[in-house]
mmCIF file of C-alpha atoms in Angstrom:
data_model
loop_
_atom_site.group_PDB
_atom_site.id
_atom_site.type_symbol
_atom_site.label_atom_id
_atom_site.label_comp_id
_atom_site.label_asym_id
_atom_site.label_seq_id
_atom_site.Cartn_x
_atom_site.Cartn_y
_atom_site.Cartn_z
ATOM 1 C CA MET A 1 43.790 47.314 9.072
ATOM 2 C CA LYS A 2 41.528 44.769 10.589
ATOM 3 C CA CYS A 3 42.143 40.892 10.620
ATOM 4 C CA ALA A 4 38.723 40.248 8.892
ATOM 5 C CA ASN A 5 39.767 42.464 6.005
ATOM 6 C CA ILE A 6 43.149 40.861 5.645
ATOM 7 C CA ARG A 7 41.631 37.362 5.661
ATOM 8 C CA GLU A 8 39.456 38.325 2.851
ATOM 9 C CA GLN A 9 42.688 38.877 0.808
ATOM 10 C CA PHE A 10 44.492 35.682 1.872
ATOM 11 C CA MET A 11 43.809 33.781 -1.290
ATOM 12 C CA GLU A 12 45.262 36.509 -3.406
ATOM 13 C CA VAL A 13 48.302 36.713 -1.190
ATOM 14 C CA VAL A 14 48.746 33.063 -1.194
ATOM 15 C CA LEU A 15 48.470 32.603 -5.029
ATOM 16 C CA SER A 16 50.485 35.677 -6.041
ATOM 17 C CA GLY A 17 52.973 35.776 -3.082
ATOM 18 C CA PRO A 18 53.181 38.010 0.031
ATOM 19 C CA GLU A 19 55.638 40.361 -1.772
ATOM 20 C CA THR A 20 52.881 41.451 -4.257
ATOM 21 C CA ALA A 21 50.427 42.333 -1.453
ATOM 22 C CA SER A 22 49.730 45.967 -0.558
ATOM 23 C CA ARG A 23 51.976 47.777 2.006
ATOM 24 C CA GLU A 24 49.164 47.556 4.666
ATOM 25 C CA VAL A 25 48.660 43.944 4.204
ATOM 26 C CA GLN A 26 52.380 43.277 4.608
ATOM 27 C CA GLU A 27 52.624 45.505 7.650
ATOM 28 C CA HIS A 28 49.642 43.756 9.323
ATOM 29 C CA LEU A 29 51.168 40.270 8.681
ATOM 30 C CA ARG A 30 54.352 41.477 10.413
ATOM 31 C CA THR A 31 52.600 42.661 13.345
ATOM 32 C CA CYS A 32 49.678 40.087 13.754
ATOM 33 C CA ALA A 33 50.991 36.652 14.620
ATOM 34 C CA ALA A 34 47.524 34.941 14.192
ATOM 35 C CA CYS A 35 47.152 36.242 10.641
ATOM 36 C CA ALA A 36 50.809 35.274 9.754
ATOM 37 C CA GLN A 37 50.179 31.771 11.091
ATOM 38 C CA GLU A 38 46.946 31.473 9.048
ATOM 39 C CA LEU A 39 48.701 32.585 5.961
ATOM 40 C CA ALA A 40 51.547 30.004 6.466
ATOM 41 C CA SER A 41 48.977 27.327 6.899
ATOM 42 C CA PHE A 42 47.204 28.403 3.588
ATOM 43 C CA GLN A 43 50.653 28.408 1.848
ATOM 44 C CA GLN A 44 51.365 24.788 3.247
ATOM 45 C CA THR A 45 48.056 23.528 2.074
ATOM 46 C CA MET A 46 48.521 25.038 -1.432
ATOM 47 C CA ALA A 47 51.916 23.487 -1.576
ATOM 48 C CA LEU A 48 50.595 20.082 -0.770
ATOM 49 C CA LEU A 49 47.902 20.570 -3.518
ATOM 50 C CA ASP A 50 50.566 21.440 -5.985
ATOM 51 C CA GLU A 51 52.340 18.110 -5.278
ATOM 52 C CA TRP A 52 49.171 15.970 -5.484
ATOM 53 C CA ARG A 53 48.646 14.179 -8.655
ATOM 54 C CA ALA A 54 45.339 12.567 -9.678
ATOM 55 C CA PRO A 55 45.309 8.688 -9.869
ATOM 56 C CA GLU A 56 45.226 7.096 -13.268
ATOM 57 C CA PRO A 57 41.908 5.528 -14.156
ATOM 58 C CA SER A 58 41.658 1.871 -14.696
ATOM 59 C CA PRO A 59 42.392 0.506 -18.254
ATOM 60 C CA TYR A 60 38.838 -0.675 -18.510
ATOM 61 C CA PHE A 61 37.310 2.703 -17.303
ATOM 62 C CA GLY A 62 36.331 3.883 -20.808
ATOM 63 C CA SER A 63 34.807 0.622 -21.922
ATOM 64 C CA ARG A 64 32.763 0.251 -18.682
ATOM 65 C CA LEU A 65 31.519 3.845 -18.912
ATOM 66 C CA ARG A 66 30.434 3.303 -22.615
ATOM 67 C CA ALA A 67 28.694 0.064 -21.645
ATOM 68 C CA ARG A 68 26.819 1.966 -18.827
ATOM 69 C CA VAL A 69 25.774 4.666 -21.159
ATOM 70 C CA ARG A 70 24.476 2.278 -23.726
ATOM 71 C CA GLU A 71 22.423 0.480 -20.936
ATOM 72 C CA GLU A 72 21.003 3.868 -19.858
ATOM 73 C CA VAL A 73 20.058 4.735 -23.407
ATOM 74 C CA SER A 74 18.442 1.321 -23.873
ATOM 75 C CA TRP A 75 16.361 1.834 -20.796
ATOM 76 C CA GLN A 76 15.064 5.198 -22.142
ATOM 77 C CA ARG A 77 14.198 3.549 -25.501
ATOM 78 C CA ALA A 78 12.574 0.597 -24.013
ATOM 79 C CA GLY A 79 9.058 2.050 -24.229
ATOM 80 C CA TRP A 80 6.156 2.557 -21.883
ATOM 81 C CA LEU A 81 6.806 -0.742 -20.004
ATOM 82 C CA ALA A 82 10.430 0.069 -19.111
ATOM 83 C CA TRP A 83 9.378 1.422 -15.715
ATOM 84 C CA LEU A 84 8.391 -2.328 -14.747
ATOM 85 C CA ARG A 85 12.157 -3.186 -14.966
ATOM 86 C CA ARG A 86 12.930 -1.010 -12.016
ATOM 87 C CA PRO A 87 12.709 -3.214 -8.920
ATOM 88 C CA LEU A 88 11.041 -0.568 -6.679
ATOM 89 C CA VAL A 89 8.352 0.116 -9.181
ATOM 90 C CA ALA A 90 7.773 -3.619 -9.811
ATOM 91 C CA ALA A 91 7.542 -4.253 -6.055
ATOM 92 C CA ALA A 92 4.939 -1.409 -5.649
ATOM 93 C CA ALA A 93 3.044 -2.923 -8.514
ATOM 94 C CA MET A 94 2.952 -6.337 -6.874
ATOM 95 C CA VAL A 95 1.798 -4.851 -3.545
ATOM 96 C CA LEU A 96 -1.097 -3.018 -5.355
ATOM 97 C CA VAL A 97 -2.162 -6.196 -7.187
ATOM 98 C CA GLY A 98 -2.095 -8.039 -3.694
ATOM 99 C CA VAL A 99 -4.183 -5.327 -2.064
ATOM 100 C CA GLY A 100 -6.722 -5.537 -5.054
ATOM 101 C CA VAL A 101 -6.973 -9.282 -4.767
ATOM 102 C CA SER A 102 -7.466 -9.110 -0.942
ATOM 103 C CA LEU A 103 -10.160 -6.614 -1.380
ATOM 104 C CA LEU A 104 -11.928 -8.912 -3.788
ATOM 105 C CA GLU A 105 -11.862 -11.562 -1.178
ATOM 106 C CA VAL A 106 -13.083 -9.376 1.529
ATOM 107 C CA GLY A 107 -16.020 -8.268 -0.698
ATOM 108 C CA SER A 108 -16.858 -11.834 -1.547
ATOM 109 C CA PHE A 109 -16.654 -12.822 2.125
ATOM 110 C CA ARG A 110 -19.027 -9.882 2.982
ATOM 111 C CA ASP A 111 -21.500 -11.164 0.185
ATOM 112 C CA ARG A 112 -21.500 -14.572 1.715
ATOM 113 C CA SER A 113 -22.009 -13.275 5.299
ATOM 114 C CA THR A 114 -24.879 -11.070 4.103
ATOM 115 C CA MET A 115 -26.463 -14.040 2.474
ATOM 116 C CA ALA A 116 -26.110 -15.948 5.880
ATOM 117 C CA SER A 117 -27.454 -13.069 7.828
ATOM 118 C CA ASN A 118 -30.653 -13.017 5.627
ATOM 119 C CA ASP A 119 -31.436 -16.754 6.438
ATOM 120 C CA PRO A 120 -30.137 -17.638 9.904
ATOM 121 C CA GLY A 121 -30.875 -21.311 9.465
ATOM 122 C CA MET A 122 -28.837 -21.545 6.249
ATOM 123 C CA ARG A 123 -25.174 -22.675 6.556
ATOM 124 C CA ILE A 124 -22.852 -21.119 3.955
ATOM 125 C CA SER A 125 -20.933 -23.488 1.800
ATOM 126 C CA ALA A 126 -17.832 -22.921 -0.142
ATOM 127 C CA PRO A 127 -18.713 -20.810 -3.350
ATOM 128 C CA GLY A 128 -18.867 -22.808 -6.551
ATOM 129 C CA THR A 129 -19.761 -26.068 -4.845
ATOM 130 C CA ALA A 130 -23.099 -27.928 -5.615
ATOM 131 C CA VAL A 131 -24.437 -27.221 -2.048
ATOM 132 C CA SER A 132 -23.725 -23.531 -2.359
ATOM 133 C CA ASP A 133 -25.377 -23.410 -5.790
ATOM 134 C CA LEU A 134 -28.589 -25.200 -4.492
ATOM 135 C CA GLN A 135 -28.600 -22.813 -1.492
ATOM 136 C CA TYR A 136 -28.450 -19.894 -3.819
ATOM 137 C CA LEU A 137 -31.234 -21.288 -5.990
ATOM 138 C CA ASP A 138 -33.334 -21.980 -3.040
ATOM 139 C CA LYS A 139 -32.959 -18.469 -1.547
ATOM 140 C CA ASN A 140 -33.889 -17.012 -4.890
ATOM 141 C CA ALA A 141 -36.545 -19.419 -5.999
ATOM 142 C CA ASP A 142 -39.265 -16.737 -6.285
ATOM 143 C CA LEU A 143 -36.955 -14.743 -8.579
ATOM 144 C CA PHE A 144 -36.087 -17.739 -10.806
ATOM 145 C CA SER A 145 -39.643 -19.087 -10.946
ATOM 146 C CA GLU A 146 -40.577 -16.241 -13.221
ATOM 147 C CA PHE A 147 -37.943 -17.025 -15.877
ATOM 148 C CA ASP A 148 -39.371 -19.052 -18.732
ATOM 149 C CA ALA A 149 -35.921 -20.105 -19.820
ATOM 150 C CA LEU A 150 -35.329 -22.067 -16.577
ATOM 151 C CA ASP A 151 -38.531 -24.153 -16.880
ATOM 152 C CA GLY A 152 -37.639 -25.266 -20.453
ATOM 153 C CA GLN A 153 -40.790 -23.760 -21.701
ATOM 154 C CA SER A 154 -40.633 -20.913 -24.277
ATOM 155 C CA SER A 155 -43.060 -17.883 -24.075
ATOM 156 C CA THR A 156 -44.411 -18.574 -27.533
ATOM 157 C CA GLU A 157 -45.944 -21.911 -26.651
#
């Protein structure tokens, strides 16, 4: 009998004892020192595992486990905004908001630079100031001159 075939049966031999093995297996174990040594190693390992005892859990293990389960259940019942409580998702949302705001700022800067490129003599002032408002009105004077509402006159007069 080959060693590979014997090694497939080692767990049966270890668990039930070498005397319950077939005559061929017993004969091979007597003649093959490598298989006999491996079987002895398996038997020692099983003996150590038989002696091993699982450690006792902490006295507060049950209460901590129940608290953790309640916490997980509350996360699931929290509704559609519960995902915001997770730190990674909240950080990703903050990054997206930051990118959106920066894109808005880039767009407004592009509008100001476009306005400056149309009139090279005009210096751009900060948006929302009186100077920038007057520059905007001056640039679009032709358009605004056609609005009756800006002149204070109504079209029915």
